[in-house]
């Protein structure tokens, strides 16, 4: 079995690495802030001194980093030490165009770059039930399937490099627009005198149902805004990215575009670091 | 067991009535076009000559009619013959304010009007798995539960008269906005070079998933627009009604409002009687 | 010279009547609240006891009333006493479809109904510089030109009955959308560190200029919200009417539709009776 | 009188330079494609071999270039040769943040960068009636006033570097949103049976009036789409820039955001290089 590197031991990277260790993979890890590596070392992971060491020793190099800038920064440290035949497996959600550039660059030196963003959150990472949307060379992805089976309950091959990242953007458009529609539905129901706490139950299993509905509608109805499990600013960043890329590929996305503007209105009004359930306040609170 | 009337033997009323007959209810039916009653008569239903006859003989009078106008028309025929203690159980999706007027009127003569719009389509009607959202006097609804159990797998009591209809509007806002977001996501994915046929599979079970996604995304991706299972004009009517009622209850619904305008743009361009899967053409077809 | 009736001595009707008196017209007036007639009586107007008296004595009957309901109420009092050859000249801004019904009704008894809504405000009424958009029989309107010349500096014949009212709706769409765009431009400029008090001057006479810009941008920039010269609720009513009628004529109006929703968001947040200049707060005030 | 350089002899730069020559300024010009300089040479302009020569000889260096990239490219050629006391006067419409960087850079070497984007088109350039919105050091702008008086009938000082560019973005938001509202108003009027050719006249001088209305409404009404005087893609670029910058300064701009999406829908449908008057087709043409 090949040697696996994992760079980015954050909220997602930590449980994903732990699952690989539990599956007896030979794992070498690196994180900018080294202390996050220690619990994994106790589970058997080797701690690398630098990305360079990972590049020198590992066949598959997993990344799970904040954003495009972080991925590019780490890649610039890996790059001088990469060897033909290696695979970089990027779980981060980043810019599809940056991904395509990185993948092109890698292909010139015989390295595969696989974009493999995930959906399912920390919980999905811990339980190995992430959904993954992969882009890159099919043969390379096929070889990774046994590894990925430890992390994911659904892996969809989307096509050439960047396709995984584009698909992740689609995922976020659906989720973020849904959050905004739920907010206006909850507010409308209340204004009409309907007990909005019953909506999630009433729609359960039907055409109007979705996971965001089951989570957000009751929180909105009860004004239960803490603990924050995700942030308005994250949805806003996702929607802004959707608008940017729809512009680049010359496709009109009016619903996502309006959602971005409403999300911004809410963020600017002081809700940037709050839970998206606060969106109900956009419609029900006086803004004087 | 009490005598049940059923008025409106259409696409929905037919299978609902058939299930009541199968459950051995004593059923008397009426339909404007009498021929639709014949198959049910063979299953044991009595055919009434007029709504008047139903009002004279039945304890519970079910309605499943096209729209507000149809319900008001039938009610004006029932009304002179209603007696205290009877229940009108309206499965139609109609105007909540009209419902409240009808319910107020009925309450002055000791009759309960229960608004009980349904979700789940003809298939749900046939299998007895409709979702129902009921408004009206709780005690009256409680008494109807054994009857409704034959038609529905989920009955939610939403509150006072009209609440069921308002909830149905919420249901339609969620579904119709979702249809428009799916259209722009599919178009975006294709413009980005992603195989849009894989989106439904990739998102299955995740936060971006929903029944409309599983149905519409593949149809849109494959440009499979027939057979038409529902119509653009129906979603448009629902969205227009949502906008009207959000206005009346003084709640802002910008996502639904934009969805209504985009749906109208599509309808006016010739898609009014087409399947909502054609919405992908709003983004991918030249309109010259 | 013929005898003129004027019904509706409100903010607009008062100065319009005064101008007709100043031009030596033989004027008979009626107002629901009689006290508003007194100043005009001093200028020479005859006060009628009822609309009936106006119908009996006047060749041309001017209306300047609040809304559709008021016009229909007054018409039902006039109608039994109307005679072939009379002209009803309606300056009110009302529903185009109601207008068409009234006009059809009148035409069956040989009476011309001219819809002639105006633009220019109380100031334009006082100075005789109203813009008028007329619908109805061209010959009838031509005959009214000498009369209208006392009130208006611009009379445009728009076509058949109702055309004037539709044109007034177009006028209001342009003005109300403009108000919302100005609000977001002022907020954007301030957020970018630009002195928004200079925008009106900077754009004066250019492509971005308009009367609403010259009035609203400085008020918004200086947060000078009183005295209220018009109301958020009026623009909202106009936008709602535009959305309704665009629906009826099957035309999509997404900009006006969004403007209606944003205007409603602002109205619901407590600004319904405030000046539209407060719209800047939609973007610059926290709504917590 | 000081020596003036002018770089960028395009549609705007040509007539602006001609006016400076007519006012007897000592003018040295440079253009990437030298042939455009020849007519000005006949009027007395000196042609420089490179931007370098302009930097060496001129006190005030005017730029009137396509976009941010062009301005940055030319600046990199000027920069090594700039001397303290010189002024760069940038008439181009470019990114405000790029402007601020350029201005900061210049200030370290004692050079003033004045952003001075213009509005009024080729016609305004030829007649010296451009509106100018200037950002930068006030004293530097004050010294330029005699020069600018030859080109402009209105110069507004907006504040620090970049303010001029931000103001130009505001200008474009107002104009581009207005174009879209006019399109939906014209389409609505026609759908309602109103002769849309009369709208411009009917609204002339009133609250709904604007230069775009007077130009676009008749063109739209008559489907007079050529000759193209401006392009859909230009308005789209402006709106996209507005959306980008409103995001950067954290201000919500929903009307401009929707306008961008609708403009993109129209552009993608084949109208990118067409006149904005074609926007009426977004609402009136079937897109099957
Ligand atoms: N959290 C979630 O629910 C989900 C997250 N994702 C995606 O997964 C990725 C990781 O998210 P998550 O684990 O939540 O984020 P965290 O913030 O918890 O972790 C981010 C990781 O990136 C590292 N990092 C950031 N910048 C740099 C840099 N310049 N150089 C080196 N390392 C850097 C951090 O190091 P350090 O510890 O030193 O800060 C940390 O290890 C993101 O792309 C996210 O969008 C996808 C689905 C769900
Ligand atoms: N179809 C679906 O998937 C769903 C439908 N609904 C709702 O259920 C209700 C019924 O829908 P559906 O069964 O599909 O519709 P159909 O068109 O199949 O049936 C409508 C029924 O209404 C009757 N009707 C219409 N106008 C009048 C009138 N003026 N007087 C008397 N009877 C009249 C019709 O009689 P006739 O046969 O003589 O025309 C017919 O029986 C509607 O409110 C709909 O919104 C809810 C969920 C799903
Ligand atoms: N104000 C403005 O700036 C402009 C107004 N308009 C339009 O002009 C019309 C008049 O507006 P304005 O003068 O400002 O309004 P006012 O509210 O000042 O006047 C309304 C008039 O309508 C009368 N009225 C209302 N309801 C009834 C009824 N049921 N029966 C009899 N009379 C009734 C009122 O009588 P009473 O005195 O008894 O209440 C009053 O004379 C409106 O349609 C408005 O939209 C158009 C352009 C500009």
Tab-separated table of N, CA and C and ligand atoms in Angstrom, chain B residues 8-13 30-33 36 64-67 69-70 73-74 91-94 118-122 168 237, ligand 2:
chain	number	residue	atom	x	y	z
B	8	UNK	N	-66.085	16.836	-7.057
B	8	UNK	CA	-64.881	17.129	-7.850
B	8	UNK	C	-64.116	15.854	-8.119
B	9	UNK	N	-64.586	15.108	-9.107
B	9	UNK	CA	-63.983	13.807	-9.431
B	9	UNK	C	-63.009	14.032	-10.591
B	10	UNK	N	-61.948	14.791	-10.320
B	10	UNK	CA	-60.939	15.074	-11.346
B	10	UNK	C	-59.731	14.170	-11.159
B	11	UNK	N	-58.595	14.656	-11.621
B	11	UNK	CA	-57.354	13.880	-11.529
B	11	UNK	C	-57.062	13.437	-10.103
B	12	UNK	N	-57.311	14.321	-9.152
B	12	UNK	CA	-57.017	14.019	-7.751
B	12	UNK	C	-58.213	13.342	-7.083
B	13	UNK	N	-59.406	13.905	-7.341
B	13	UNK	CA	-60.602	13.416	-6.663
B	13	UNK	C	-60.903	11.957	-6.983
B	30	UNK	N	-70.349	13.625	-6.619
B	30	UNK	CA	-70.920	14.475	-7.656
B	30	UNK	C	-69.777	15.126	-8.432
B	31	UNK	N	-69.981	15.214	-9.742
B	31	UNK	CA	-69.018	15.932	-10.582
B	31	UNK	C	-69.792	16.673	-11.663
B	32	UNK	N	-69.301	17.855	-11.977
B	32	UNK	CA	-69.964	18.651	-13.016
B	32	UNK	C	-70.145	17.833	-14.291
B	33	UNK	N	-69.109	17.172	-14.721
B	33	UNK	CA	-69.206	16.273	-15.886
B	33	UNK	C	-69.420	14.876	-15.336
B	36	UNK	N	-67.249	11.258	-15.445
B	36	UNK	CA	-66.081	10.921	-14.627
B	36	UNK	C	-66.472	10.124	-13.379
B	64	UNK	N	-62.761	18.714	-4.053
B	64	UNK	CA	-61.442	18.712	-4.689
B	64	UNK	C	-61.598	19.312	-6.069
B	65	UNK	N	-61.599	20.658	-6.104
B	65	UNK	CA	-61.987	21.399	-7.300
B	65	UNK	C	-60.834	22.269	-7.801
B	66	UNK	N	-60.977	22.715	-9.026
B	66	UNK	CA	-59.903	23.423	-9.708
B	66	UNK	C	-59.337	24.610	-8.924
B	67	UNK	N	-60.218	25.530	-8.557
B	67	UNK	CA	-59.705	26.785	-7.998
B	67	UNK	C	-60.773	27.485	-7.162
B	69	UNK	N	-62.758	29.952	-7.729
B	69	UNK	CA	-64.046	30.182	-8.387
B	69	UNK	C	-64.903	28.926	-8.350
B	70	UNK	N	-64.293	27.780	-8.644
B	70	UNK	CA	-65.035	26.513	-8.637
B	70	UNK	C	-65.570	26.203	-7.239
B	73	UNK	N	-68.405	28.486	-6.438
B	73	UNK	CA	-69.600	28.127	-7.217
B	73	UNK	C	-70.309	26.926	-6.595
B	74	UNK	N	-69.537	25.902	-6.265
B	74	UNK	CA	-70.138	24.711	-5.668
B	74	UNK	C	-70.726	25.041	-4.286
B	91	UNK	N	-60.102	19.912	-0.103
B	91	UNK	CA	-58.752	19.497	-0.519
B	91	UNK	C	-58.171	20.395	-1.616
B	92	UNK	N	-58.984	21.265	-2.185
B	92	UNK	CA	-58.513	22.121	-3.288
B	92	UNK	C	-57.467	23.117	-2.776
B	93	UNK	N	-56.610	23.550	-3.679
B	93	UNK	CA	-55.660	24.627	-3.354
B	93	UNK	C	-56.280	25.937	-3.798
B	94	UNK	N	-56.709	26.731	-2.838
B	94	UNK	CA	-57.390	27.979	-3.222
B	94	UNK	C	-56.891	29.145	-2.368
B	118	UNK	N	-53.463	19.572	-0.396
B	118	UNK	CA	-52.612	18.393	-0.386
B	118	UNK	C	-51.398	18.595	-1.278
B	119	UNK	N	-50.406	17.787	-1.029
B	119	UNK	CA	-49.200	17.784	-1.858
B	119	UNK	C	-48.798	16.332	-2.083
B	120	UNK	N	-48.340	16.036	-3.294
B	120	UNK	CA	-47.924	14.659	-3.569
B	120	UNK	C	-48.409	14.150	-4.916
B	121	UNK	N	-49.280	14.930	-5.558
B	121	UNK	CA	-49.657	14.608	-6.921
B	121	UNK	C	-50.607	13.422	-7.034
B	122	UNK	N	-50.903	13.095	-8.258
B	122	UNK	CA	-51.824	12.010	-8.574
B	122	UNK	C	-51.301	10.699	-7.995
B	168	UNK	N	-49.807	25.802	1.921
B	168	UNK	CA	-49.666	25.292	0.551
B	168	UNK	C	-48.940	26.321	-0.320
B	237	UNK	N	-48.635	30.566	-11.934
B	237	UNK	CA	-49.843	30.895	-11.154
B	237	UNK	C	-49.536	30.821	-9.659
E	2	LIG	N1	-53.077	17.438	-9.926
E	2	LIG	C1	-52.157	17.545	-8.970
E	2	LIG	O1	-51.022	17.033	-9.108
E	2	LIG	C2	-52.471	18.252	-7.713
E	2	LIG	C3	-53.614	19.015	-7.584
E	2	LIG	N2	-53.887	19.722	-6.432
E	2	LIG	C4	-55.090	20.542	-6.313
E	2	LIG	O2	-56.249	19.716	-6.302
E	2	LIG	C5	-57.338	20.396	-6.871
E	2	LIG	C6	-57.927	19.526	-7.985
E	2	LIG	O3	-56.927	19.318	-8.954
E	2	LIG	P1	-57.065	18.215	-10.105
E	2	LIG	O4	-57.855	17.072	-9.633
E	2	LIG	O5	-55.697	17.978	-10.613
E	2	LIG	O6	-57.875	19.026	-11.205
E	2	LIG	P2	-58.830	18.508	-12.396
E	2	LIG	O7	-58.795	19.583	-13.404
E	2	LIG	O8	-58.495	17.141	-12.802
E	2	LIG	O9	-60.255	18.483	-11.679
E	2	LIG	C7	-60.915	19.645	-11.292
E	2	LIG	C8	-62.297	19.324	-10.807
E	2	LIG	O10	-62.966	20.550	-10.532
E	2	LIG	C9	-64.247	20.511	-11.162
E	2	LIG	N3	-64.697	21.867	-11.434
E	2	LIG	C10	-63.991	22.881	-11.970
E	2	LIG	N4	-64.737	23.995	-12.061
E	2	LIG	C11	-65.956	23.681	-11.565
E	2	LIG	C12	-67.161	24.413	-11.376
E	2	LIG	N5	-67.248	25.727	-11.700
E	2	LIG	N6	-68.226	23.787	-10.836
E	2	LIG	C13	-68.130	22.494	-10.498
E	2	LIG	N7	-67.039	21.741	-10.650
E	2	LIG	C14	-65.945	22.338	-11.174
E	2	LIG	C15	-64.007	19.718	-12.394
E	2	LIG	O11	-65.219	19.266	-12.950
E	2	LIG	P3	-65.288	18.774	-14.501
E	2	LIG	O12	-64.819	17.358	-14.459
E	2	LIG	O13	-66.690	18.916	-14.834
E	2	LIG	O14	-64.375	19.681	-15.264
E	2	LIG	C16	-63.151	18.604	-11.836
E	2	LIG	O15	-63.909	17.667	-11.160
E	2	LIG	C17	-56.812	21.724	-7.375
E	2	LIG	O16	-57.079	22.734	-6.435
E	2	LIG	C18	-55.312	21.496	-7.464
E	2	LIG	O17	-54.584	22.703	-7.292
E	2	LIG	C19	-53.065	19.589	-5.342
E	2	LIG	C20	-51.925	18.805	-5.388
E	2	LIG	C21	-51.507	18.124	-6.587
